[in-house]
mmCIF file of C-alpha atoms and ligand atoms in Angstrom:
data_model
loop_
_atom_site.group_PDB
_atom_site.id
_atom_site.type_symbol
_atom_site.label_atom_id
_atom_site.label_comp_id
_atom_site.label_asym_id
_atom_site.label_seq_id
_atom_site.Cartn_x
_atom_site.Cartn_y
_atom_site.Cartn_z
ATOM 1 C CA MET A 1 -3.105 -7.624 -18.359
ATOM 2 C CA LEU A 2 -5.177 -4.703 -17.056
ATOM 3 C CA LYS A 3 -6.331 -6.979 -14.291
ATOM 4 C CA LEU A 4 -2.837 -6.877 -12.800
ATOM 5 C CA PHE A 5 -3.216 -3.140 -12.223
ATOM 6 C CA THR A 6 -6.759 -3.281 -10.881
ATOM 7 C CA PRO A 7 -7.146 -3.021 -7.115
ATOM 8 C CA ASN A 8 -9.735 -5.111 -5.289
ATOM 9 C CA TYR A 9 -10.780 -2.071 -3.323
ATOM 10 C CA TYR A 10 -10.344 1.675 -3.844
ATOM 11 C CA ILE A 11 -10.479 4.284 -1.083
ATOM 12 C CA ARG A 12 -9.683 7.952 -0.739
ATOM 13 C CA LYS A 13 -7.493 7.568 2.337
ATOM 14 C CA TYR A 14 -6.255 4.785 4.584
ATOM 15 C CA THR A 15 -8.509 6.033 7.394
ATOM 16 C CA SER A 16 -11.514 4.578 5.495
ATOM 17 C CA LEU A 17 -10.116 1.105 5.994
ATOM 18 C CA ARG A 18 -11.646 -0.639 9.000
ATOM 19 C CA PRO A 19 -10.227 -3.737 10.692
ATOM 20 C CA GLU A 20 -13.711 -5.355 10.622
ATOM 21 C CA PHE A 21 -13.766 -5.104 6.825
ATOM 22 C CA LEU A 22 -10.423 -6.898 6.595
ATOM 23 C CA LYS A 23 -11.346 -9.518 9.167
ATOM 24 C CA GLU A 24 -14.541 -10.365 7.282
ATOM 25 C CA LYS A 25 -12.297 -11.190 4.347
ATOM 26 C CA GLY A 26 -10.056 -13.396 6.474
ATOM 27 C CA ILE A 27 -7.168 -10.941 6.363
ATOM 28 C CA LYS A 28 -4.595 -11.383 9.132
ATOM 29 C CA LEU A 29 -1.821 -9.137 7.893
ATOM 30 C CA LEU A 30 -1.840 -5.695 6.316
ATOM 31 C CA VAL A 31 1.101 -4.590 4.198
ATOM 32 C CA CYS A 32 1.450 -0.819 4.167
ATOM 33 C CA ASP A 33 3.261 1.322 1.686
ATOM 34 C CA ILE A 34 4.570 4.462 3.410
ATOM 35 C CA ASP A 35 5.192 7.315 0.960
ATOM 36 C CA ASN A 36 1.998 9.082 -0.033
ATOM 37 C CA THR A 37 -0.046 6.245 1.448
ATOM 38 C CA LEU A 38 0.391 6.956 5.171
ATOM 39 C CA VAL A 39 2.286 10.268 4.999
ATOM 40 C CA PRO A 40 3.638 12.555 2.262
ATOM 41 C CA HIS A 41 6.961 11.188 0.964
ATOM 42 C CA ASP A 42 8.869 14.158 2.411
ATOM 43 C CA VAL A 43 7.448 13.812 5.921
ATOM 44 C CA ALA A 44 9.750 11.697 8.085
ATOM 45 C CA LEU A 45 7.460 10.699 10.929
ATOM 46 C CA PRO A 46 3.907 9.372 11.223
ATOM 47 C CA ASP A 47 1.262 11.772 12.514
ATOM 48 C CA GLU A 48 -1.206 10.835 15.254
ATOM 49 C CA GLU A 49 -3.804 9.729 12.694
ATOM 50 C CA ALA A 50 -1.416 7.248 11.072
ATOM 51 C CA LYS A 51 -0.213 5.988 14.441
ATOM 52 C CA SER A 52 -3.725 5.386 15.721
ATOM 53 C CA PHE A 53 -4.739 3.665 12.455
ATOM 54 C CA LEU A 54 -1.849 1.218 12.764
ATOM 55 C CA LYS A 55 -2.485 0.613 16.465
ATOM 56 C CA LYS A 56 -6.162 0.001 15.791
ATOM 57 C CA MET A 57 -5.250 -2.669 13.220
ATOM 58 C CA GLN A 58 -2.888 -4.420 15.598
ATOM 59 C CA GLU A 59 -5.351 -4.266 18.476
ATOM 60 C CA ALA A 60 -7.902 -5.944 16.218
ATOM 61 C CA GLY A 61 -5.414 -8.765 15.640
ATOM 62 C CA ILE A 62 -4.194 -7.695 12.212
ATOM 63 C CA ARG A 63 -0.416 -7.606 11.943
ATOM 64 C CA VAL A 64 1.064 -4.620 10.159
ATOM 65 C CA VAL A 65 4.226 -4.743 8.069
ATOM 66 C CA PHE A 66 5.779 -2.094 5.848
ATOM 67 C CA ILE A 67 7.032 -2.716 2.325
ATOM 68 C CA SER A 68 8.571 0.370 0.780
ATOM 69 C CA ASN A 69 10.726 1.163 -2.214
ATOM 70 C CA ASN A 70 12.383 3.905 -0.198
ATOM 71 C CA VAL A 71 15.777 3.585 1.495
ATOM 72 C CA GLU A 72 16.376 1.875 4.822
ATOM 73 C CA GLU A 73 16.976 5.048 6.834
ATOM 74 C CA ARG A 74 13.670 6.632 5.764
ATOM 75 C CA VAL A 75 11.728 3.452 6.434
ATOM 76 C CA LYS A 76 13.376 2.837 9.827
ATOM 77 C CA THR A 77 12.791 6.412 11.023
ATOM 78 C CA PHE A 78 9.127 6.240 10.041
ATOM 79 C CA VAL A 79 8.523 2.759 11.434
ATOM 80 C CA ASP A 80 10.266 3.538 14.756
ATOM 81 C CA GLY A 81 8.008 6.579 15.017
ATOM 82 C CA CYS A 82 4.923 4.357 14.756
ATOM 83 C CA GLU A 83 5.700 2.913 18.208
ATOM 84 C CA LEU A 84 4.467 -0.567 17.323
ATOM 85 C CA GLU A 85 5.532 -3.744 19.069
ATOM 86 C CA ASN A 86 8.052 -5.741 17.014
ATOM 87 C CA PRO A 87 7.600 -3.802 13.787
ATOM 88 C CA VAL A 88 8.647 -5.549 10.580
ATOM 89 C CA SER A 89 9.686 -3.631 7.502
ATOM 90 C CA TYR A 90 11.125 -4.311 4.073
ATOM 91 C CA PRO A 91 12.850 -1.215 2.688
ATOM 92 C CA PHE A 92 14.233 -0.888 -0.837
ATOM 93 C CA ALA A 93 11.649 -3.412 -1.960
ATOM 94 C CA CYS A 94 11.874 -2.758 -5.723
ATOM 95 C CA LYS A 95 8.087 -3.050 -6.149
ATOM 96 C CA PRO A 96 6.529 -4.168 -8.489
ATOM 97 C CA LEU A 97 9.093 -6.987 -8.412
ATOM 98 C CA PRO A 98 7.492 -9.588 -6.185
ATOM 99 C CA PHE A 99 10.482 -10.813 -4.167
ATOM 100 C CA SER A 100 9.883 -8.648 -1.075
ATOM 101 C CA TYR A 101 6.263 -9.796 -0.926
ATOM 102 C CA ARG A 102 7.446 -13.386 -1.318
ATOM 103 C CA LYS A 103 10.060 -12.988 1.421
ATOM 104 C CA MET A 104 7.469 -11.393 3.699
ATOM 105 C CA LEU A 105 4.978 -14.258 3.168
ATOM 106 C CA LYS A 106 7.653 -16.746 4.146
ATOM 107 C CA GLU A 107 8.996 -14.836 7.145
ATOM 108 C CA MET A 108 5.588 -13.918 8.530
ATOM 109 C CA ALA A 109 4.253 -17.437 7.875
ATOM 110 C CA VAL A 110 0.981 -16.262 6.336
ATOM 111 C CA SER A 111 -0.757 -17.486 3.213
ATOM 112 C CA ARG A 112 -1.607 -15.254 0.281
ATOM 113 C CA ASN A 113 -5.317 -15.127 1.040
ATOM 114 C CA GLU A 114 -4.597 -13.753 4.527
ATOM 115 C CA VAL A 115 -2.743 -10.685 3.258
ATOM 116 C CA ALA A 116 -3.978 -7.280 2.129
ATOM 117 C CA VAL A 117 -1.763 -4.591 0.631
ATOM 118 C CA ILE A 118 -2.489 -0.877 0.800
ATOM 119 C CA GLY A 119 -0.662 1.579 -1.435
ATOM 120 C CA ASP A 120 -1.054 4.671 -3.592
ATOM 121 C CA GLN A 121 0.531 3.505 -6.847
ATOM 122 C CA LEU A 122 -0.810 1.270 -9.590
ATOM 123 C CA MET A 123 2.626 0.696 -11.145
ATOM 124 C CA THR A 124 4.355 -0.505 -7.979
ATOM 125 C CA ASP A 125 2.060 -1.375 -5.057
ATOM 126 C CA MET A 126 -0.922 -2.737 -6.994
ATOM 127 C CA LEU A 127 1.017 -4.472 -9.768
ATOM 128 C CA GLY A 128 3.445 -6.190 -7.367
ATOM 129 C CA ALA A 129 0.727 -7.331 -4.983
ATOM 130 C CA ASN A 130 -1.582 -8.480 -7.778
ATOM 131 C CA ILE A 131 1.252 -10.534 -9.295
ATOM 132 C CA MET A 132 1.428 -12.239 -5.887
ATOM 133 C CA ARG A 133 -2.396 -12.587 -5.850
ATOM 134 C CA LEU A 134 -2.803 -10.632 -2.607
ATOM 135 C CA PHE A 135 -5.865 -8.517 -1.743
ATOM 136 C CA THR A 136 -5.103 -5.038 -3.061
ATOM 137 C CA ILE A 137 -6.316 -1.697 -1.724
ATOM 138 C CA LEU A 138 -5.573 1.483 -3.650
ATOM 139 C CA THR A 139 -5.673 4.893 -1.987
ATOM 140 C CA ALA A 140 -5.459 8.303 -3.584
ATOM 141 C CA PRO A 141 -1.990 9.775 -2.895
ATOM 142 C CA ILE A 142 -1.946 11.895 0.270
ATOM 143 C CA VAL A 143 -0.319 14.795 -1.592
ATOM 144 C CA GLN A 144 0.296 15.458 -5.266
ATOM 145 C CA ARG A 145 4.060 16.005 -4.952
ATOM 146 C CA ASP A 146 6.143 12.889 -5.625
ATOM 147 C CA LEU A 147 9.709 11.603 -5.567
ATOM 148 C CA SER A 148 11.401 12.002 -8.942
ATOM 149 C CA PHE A 149 11.222 8.311 -9.875
ATOM 150 C CA THR A 150 7.590 8.259 -8.809
ATOM 151 C CA LYS A 151 6.890 11.151 -11.206
ATOM 152 C CA PHE A 152 8.075 8.860 -13.981
ATOM 153 C CA ASN A 153 5.738 6.079 -12.783
ATOM 154 C CA ARG A 154 2.822 8.488 -12.646
ATOM 155 C CA ILE A 155 3.075 9.095 -16.402
ATOM 156 C CA PHE A 156 2.437 5.396 -17.016
ATOM 157 C CA GLU A 157 -0.095 5.341 -14.236
ATOM 158 C CA ARG A 158 -2.155 7.988 -16.019
ATOM 159 C CA MET A 159 -2.221 5.800 -19.121
ATOM 160 C CA VAL A 160 -3.281 2.759 -17.103
ATOM 161 C CA PHE A 161 -6.004 4.774 -15.355
ATOM 162 C CA PHE A 162 -7.255 5.853 -18.780
ATOM 163 C CA LEU A 163 -7.412 2.225 -19.973
ATOM 164 C CA LEU A 164 -9.029 1.041 -16.745
ATOM 165 C CA GLU A 165 -11.680 3.687 -17.028
ATOM 166 C CA LYS A 166 -12.287 2.864 -20.689
ATOM 167 C CA SER A 167 -12.777 -0.802 -19.875
ATOM 168 C CA GLY A 168 -15.105 0.034 -16.981
ATOM 169 C CA LYS A 169 -12.818 -1.512 -14.348
ATOM 170 C CA LEU A 170 -11.922 1.550 -12.303
ATOM 171 C CA LYS A 171 -12.521 5.270 -12.431
ATOM 172 C CA ARG A 172 -10.098 7.638 -10.766
ATOM 173 C CA GLY A 173 -11.758 9.355 -7.829
ATOM 174 C CA GLU A 174 -14.773 7.017 -7.770
ATOM 175 C CA PHE A 175 -14.037 5.359 -4.467
ATOM 176 C CA ASP A 176 -15.608 2.199 -3.085
ATOM 177 C CA GLU A 177 -15.747 3.905 0.269
HETATM 178 MG MG1 LIG B 1 3.692 5.225 -2.233
#
């Protein structure tokens, strides 16, 4: 059970993630969460750092798609601001339910072992992607403030972090890179 919450890789911020690392693992597509993974949830547009990270991935041949639980307008505004060619996004994804991941796999014609997912939440991003057996990358949230429903998730997240630490699987703040 705890395994479903455990990321394969744990980093402080998305900027630690290099395309070479993903390519070595055979990853061809990176699924990005937006809120508190790439920008704070109350910041509408990507900053230069986020834009260059996404461009760097695409230039290295790794496709980027966005799967977010947030509403369409927020996701579209952010994704348009990334200035990517043919961006693909799945708003209102209801993570951890796996159907958006499943839809994405079908539409993007990739297999599970070619997909990595980066996100800041154990209860949504990691659980959903682990259910789908995708490669999971956890980041620390960019800022501590959260949306109200995320605050609720964080209470459970703290409990899961406690259990993960107790079982020696993952310690909060002890990053792989
Ligand atoms: Mg998030």
